[in-house]
């Protein structure tokens, strides 16, 4: 059985939302000012009634060097980064820029600017001269902004698993520290209000027309909010507030509805307890996901009662700030940290008429209480679940800290590839094209799901089919995509610009983790999965996330990286085709296949670097096969994939700043 993970000190945290802004630095005391009241108010400029939670604080101006990153999400994230700027620069000074990581969660990214551009297009008006799709829309834009503004040079990626994004970002941050891949991490999340989100949730019929009422007998839906929240974790910090663990799971049930028995939620809670070395009775308070929908609240209360007992102490704080989507997990972790510091439980919405059919009732009123350990739940589209454990340090826990893991080799069992005309990597290398092959068969998916799936989801499913072990075990899954479900998103934005109702099916399939959810449902796989983006380094960061998982948990991981055709309608970049690539990795004591050493930074144009003739020839070969293929994000790993298939030792570039060493063994890679 796996040993508990080390806890990591929270040097500082900050958040801004509908209640204002707040920054904490250890070991200062806090007041429970954010545990009371609500910042929600009636929404404006919508054709339906609801309440929302806009940020009430004036946002600081963006620095000149990142002024092009003008999405609302980037502005919110910058406000939080600026609040922690001194702490972050201190960590960079202490550890070096390459040992400080940034892992952010977001669900919508810069979609608000793309909404405006599409609306201008439909009115026949020109887009702004300074519009740069790559600086505003993709999740990688958030990373670019953070790096340029503050000098991060370590690992960096955005986790985008809808409403569990920032909770899972905190889980990833702990793994990076545990696996000795960094020494400090800035983690959390940011999301902004936008028309597509508001109208999409309205189309699903789950927006409340009034203030949301989590766990109330009269509850009828959610309120949407916006905000950002960040935590700075440091491996050497001896501070009272700590990240203990994060448990992750999949429902494997439905793309938007929770498992009615809360099965996935229970698995996440159990994993959080196990990884923190906690017994259920040691949990003093749970900040519930508590959205205010009939299904979520019933299933979550059942999961809490089943896992922690019918006397569990829990509440929802979404009536204070709204559901902040990708930022919700980090914001609600902040509520837990405030509760721990103030030794006060935030009660459920005042006046709650508790649903008598709930398996356990929430705490009705805020009250003082001795708190040492809390949990914060976040559940999402695609059945993605995370439960984050936060607590107060004890001398016993600190003295019991284990040595961190030193990452070794991981082993490659299988390689996958797909692009139009080439059903697998060996066909591409041989130049044997099938001109009729325009869409992957994706036989893994049931016929109905296959018919509804986007091209991107079909590519992901095809890649999984190519590399998965024949016995189909539960298999942790990392899905990387630089741009995600762009075709689906653009179709929704066209509907929005034309004044049409948004397609409910399209909206729920527009999230970045759509493919991960569809695959888990098709296979009934409730194990870990994630979806991430990192621009040109998406391949490298997908490998890093998988390496960290294997270092901490062992076993196998499937790594799938794919993107659709370039969104040439919005970008100035040359077109590229849809493409995807995959690896099946494992951490084993004996080498069953080709080994990969750890990822390392490199200088592309340094003497002896990896940006030379061999890499150029590889990219030219790709473009000879399929015009534009070398520019596809999934092709950033092509030199590595070819080396694996051809069993060639060497160090190969993966993206713009990372490389990996291939070490062939006597076994073959399928």
XYZ file of C-alpha atoms in Angstrom, residues 237-566:
330
model
C 8.609 26.058 4.283
C 7.930 25.380 7.960
C 4.603 27.166 8.168
C 1.349 26.160 9.869
C -0.992 25.827 6.876
C -0.226 22.931 4.561
C -1.417 21.062 1.509
C -1.793 17.487 2.734
C -3.037 15.615 -0.328
C -5.479 15.549 -3.212
C -7.511 12.523 -4.259
C -8.673 12.209 -7.873
C -11.128 9.964 -9.695
C -13.589 9.667 -12.567
C -17.302 8.969 -12.338
C -17.274 7.009 -15.639
C -21.022 7.624 -15.691
C -22.208 10.673 -17.683
C -20.684 13.765 -19.276
C -22.588 16.214 -17.045
C -24.638 14.308 -14.452
C -22.950 12.961 -11.304
C -23.087 9.290 -10.412
C -26.352 9.080 -8.407
C -24.650 7.183 -5.575
C -21.699 9.578 -5.527
C -19.320 6.755 -6.448
C -16.668 8.893 -8.133
C -16.840 11.454 -5.326
C -16.349 8.682 -2.759
C -13.283 7.407 -4.604
C -11.754 10.901 -4.622
C -12.450 11.370 -0.905
C -10.999 7.960 -0.060
C -7.880 8.709 -2.112
C -7.395 12.060 -0.356
C -7.592 10.342 3.042
C -5.221 7.568 1.990
C -2.615 9.921 0.492
C -2.684 12.138 3.586
C -2.599 9.208 6.030
C -5.895 10.322 7.572
C -8.773 8.450 9.161
C -12.317 9.691 8.415
C -12.780 10.833 12.024
C -9.809 13.203 11.665
C -11.601 15.391 9.109
C -13.041 18.393 10.942
C -14.763 20.196 8.054
C -15.537 19.681 4.355
C -16.103 22.527 1.925
C -18.549 20.759 -0.365
C -18.783 21.240 -4.119
C -22.392 22.133 -3.283
C -23.555 23.767 -6.515
C -27.245 23.927 -5.663
C -28.517 21.478 -8.292
C -30.819 18.643 -7.263
C -28.543 15.875 -8.518
C -25.151 17.174 -7.374
C -26.154 17.986 -3.818
C -27.931 14.675 -3.229
C -25.073 12.595 -4.649
C -22.417 14.577 -2.782
C -24.204 14.355 0.570
C -24.439 10.584 0.088
C -20.722 10.368 -0.758
C -19.796 12.414 2.317
C -21.996 10.376 4.648
C -20.726 7.085 3.216
C -17.042 8.039 3.391
C -16.860 10.219 6.504
C -19.955 9.142 8.439
C -23.461 10.601 8.862
C -22.197 13.162 11.404
C -19.826 14.748 8.855
C -19.434 18.534 9.202
C -19.785 20.223 5.818
C -21.204 23.240 4.017
C -21.148 24.965 0.643
C -19.749 28.480 0.185
C -20.934 28.969 -3.395
C -23.689 31.283 -2.161
C -20.880 33.764 -1.296
C -19.024 33.967 -4.613
C -20.920 31.813 -7.115
C -19.548 28.822 -8.973
C -16.206 30.021 -10.318
C -15.760 27.031 -12.616
C -12.021 26.394 -13.057
C -11.142 28.737 -10.189
C -13.643 27.168 -7.773
C -11.294 24.587 -6.278
C -8.588 27.112 -5.410
C -11.089 29.649 -4.063
C -12.756 27.046 -1.868
C -9.372 25.801 -0.691
C -8.965 29.412 0.406
C -12.184 29.172 2.401
C -10.704 26.112 4.130
C -7.466 27.967 4.877
C -9.432 30.902 6.292
C -11.468 28.484 8.408
C -8.310 26.798 9.718
C -6.663 30.106 10.525
C -9.745 31.632 12.153
C -10.816 28.329 13.791
C -14.321 28.953 12.513
C -16.589 26.819 10.324
C -18.335 28.687 7.491
C -21.977 27.668 7.675
C -24.265 26.933 4.782
C -26.375 29.712 3.268
C -28.276 31.567 6.030
C -31.888 30.461 6.150
C -31.204 27.106 4.493
C -34.191 24.772 4.718
C -32.189 21.554 4.718
C -33.467 18.888 2.349
C -34.651 16.064 4.646
C -33.760 13.478 1.992
C -30.037 14.271 2.148
C -27.909 11.454 3.575
C -26.315 13.985 5.965
C -27.326 17.603 6.677
C -24.938 20.553 6.198
C -23.872 22.915 8.978
C -26.519 25.632 9.069
C -24.658 28.445 10.846
C -21.076 29.692 10.976
C -19.527 28.924 14.345
C -16.201 28.630 16.189
C -14.702 25.138 16.211
C -11.310 23.486 16.758
C -10.108 22.679 13.226
C -6.961 20.810 12.195
C -7.937 19.089 8.948
C -10.304 20.095 6.145
C -11.310 18.775 2.744
C -12.475 20.723 -0.302
C -14.424 18.977 -3.076
C -14.621 19.883 -6.771
C -16.568 17.846 -9.328
C -16.797 18.545 -13.050
C -18.114 17.791 -16.521
C -16.750 14.510 -17.791
C -17.079 13.029 -14.300
C -13.778 14.560 -13.152
C -13.478 14.629 -9.340
C -10.927 15.942 -6.855
C -10.893 16.245 -3.061
C -8.119 18.436 -1.625
C -6.955 17.962 1.980
C -5.569 21.013 3.801
C -4.529 21.188 7.421
C -2.500 22.669 10.226
C 1.005 21.263 10.624
C 1.943 19.200 13.660
C 5.509 18.553 14.854
C 4.862 14.822 14.491
C 3.842 15.187 10.845
C 6.840 17.338 9.982
C 9.283 14.971 11.674
C 7.751 12.046 9.775
C 8.317 13.647 6.364
C 9.788 11.207 3.861
C 12.666 11.892 1.513
C 11.379 13.078 -1.795
C 11.471 10.742 -4.754
C 14.354 10.986 -7.202
C 12.804 10.348 -10.634
C 14.467 7.582 -12.583
C 13.702 6.057 -15.931
C 10.206 5.373 -17.159
C 9.597 2.650 -19.706
C 7.765 2.944 -23.006
C 5.490 0.018 -23.795
C 3.708 1.366 -26.863
C 3.644 4.287 -29.303
C 0.619 5.644 -31.163
C 0.100 8.214 -33.925
C -2.691 9.439 -36.198
C -3.112 12.136 -38.825
C -5.291 12.194 -41.968
C -3.924 9.680 -44.461
C -1.720 7.895 -41.931
C -3.400 5.551 -39.419
C -0.253 4.911 -37.345
C 3.367 5.981 -36.974
C 4.941 3.208 -39.033
C 2.757 4.181 -42.006
C 3.939 7.774 -41.676
C 7.599 6.743 -41.475
C 7.186 4.489 -44.526
C 5.257 7.128 -46.466
C 2.384 4.716 -47.191
C -0.588 7.053 -47.225
C -4.283 6.192 -47.422
C -5.880 9.260 -49.071
C -9.373 8.091 -48.086
C -8.556 8.188 -44.366
C -9.959 11.515 -43.146
C -11.328 10.550 -39.722
C -10.046 7.963 -37.244
C -12.243 4.883 -36.712
C -12.261 5.355 -32.900
C -13.671 1.841 -32.467
C -13.144 2.176 -28.728
C -16.269 4.343 -28.482
C -19.832 2.992 -28.619
C -21.545 3.777 -31.925
C -23.723 6.558 -30.497
C -20.820 8.288 -28.741
C -18.651 7.879 -31.834
C -21.273 9.523 -34.017
C -21.528 12.554 -31.709
C -17.807 12.886 -31.032
C -15.752 15.723 -32.449
C -12.739 14.999 -34.620
C -10.490 15.757 -31.638
C -12.283 13.321 -29.348
C -12.140 10.641 -32.053
C -8.389 11.194 -32.434
C -7.892 10.809 -28.681
C -10.002 7.631 -28.646
C -8.051 6.201 -31.591
C -4.734 6.927 -29.875
C -5.924 5.202 -26.703
C -6.998 2.170 -28.754
C -3.546 1.962 -30.360
C -1.558 1.882 -27.104
C -3.858 0.403 -24.442
C -2.927 -3.018 -23.023
C -5.114 -5.839 -24.368
C -6.467 -6.678 -20.907
C -7.988 -3.174 -20.584
C -7.036 -2.480 -16.957
C -7.912 0.767 -15.252
C -5.348 3.088 -16.777
C -4.464 6.603 -15.573
C -4.730 9.021 -18.477
C -3.038 12.317 -19.395
C -4.631 14.163 -22.335
C -2.665 17.121 -23.692
C -4.018 19.585 -26.249
C -2.777 23.082 -27.048
C -6.154 24.387 -28.274
C -8.719 21.780 -27.265
C -12.210 21.512 -28.729
C -11.878 24.540 -31.023
C -14.323 23.424 -33.742
C -17.056 22.849 -31.153
C -16.260 26.141 -29.417
C -16.341 28.152 -32.652
C -19.696 26.608 -33.587
C -21.092 27.725 -30.220
C -19.663 31.229 -30.628
C -21.269 31.469 -34.071
C -24.619 30.514 -32.508
C -24.062 33.139 -29.830
C -23.223 35.865 -32.370
C -26.328 35.002 -34.398
C -28.562 35.241 -31.333
C -29.391 31.536 -31.389
C -29.735 29.305 -28.304
C -26.555 27.384 -27.640
C -26.607 23.664 -28.319
C -26.669 21.860 -24.937
C -24.825 18.888 -26.442
C -22.240 21.189 -27.982
C -21.750 23.151 -24.772
C -21.081 20.106 -22.620
C -18.668 18.794 -25.278
C -16.696 22.053 -25.498
C -14.622 21.590 -22.341
C -10.939 20.718 -22.628
C -11.380 17.354 -20.886
C -14.209 16.148 -23.143
C -12.155 13.295 -24.601
C -10.855 12.162 -21.204
C -14.426 11.983 -19.921
C -15.772 10.199 -22.999
C -12.991 7.593 -22.837
C -13.495 6.963 -19.108
C -17.251 6.533 -19.637
C -16.758 4.183 -22.605
C -14.399 1.974 -20.588
C -15.995 2.322 -17.150
C -12.576 3.500 -15.923
C -12.806 5.437 -12.628
C -9.066 5.958 -12.185
C -7.138 9.213 -12.561
C -7.324 11.320 -15.701
C -6.421 14.892 -16.505
C -6.379 17.320 -19.425
C -3.756 20.011 -19.818
C -2.324 22.625 -22.164
C 1.023 24.387 -22.421
C 1.216 25.840 -25.935
C 4.202 24.548 -27.885
C 5.347 22.669 -24.774
C 2.101 20.688 -24.421
C 3.910 17.464 -25.376
C 6.699 18.065 -22.886
C 4.369 18.988 -20.034
C 2.129 15.987 -20.730
C 5.217 13.800 -20.360
C 6.188 15.652 -17.194
C 2.743 15.172 -15.639
C 2.888 11.474 -16.492
C 6.421 11.178 -15.103
C 5.359 12.824 -11.861
C 2.363 10.486 -11.551
C 4.533 7.418 -12.126
C 7.194 8.637 -9.693
C 4.619 9.117 -6.939
C 2.119 6.333 -7.623
C 3.842 3.813 -9.895
C 1.949 1.629 -12.370
C 1.137 2.722 -15.904
C 0.018 5.964 -17.549
C -1.340 6.614 -21.033
C -0.146 9.931 -22.515
C -2.245 11.227 -25.417
C -1.481 14.538 -27.170
C -3.688 15.814 -29.994
C -5.124 18.901 -31.671
C -7.575 19.604 -34.453
C -6.709 21.552 -37.595
C -5.286 24.999 -36.869
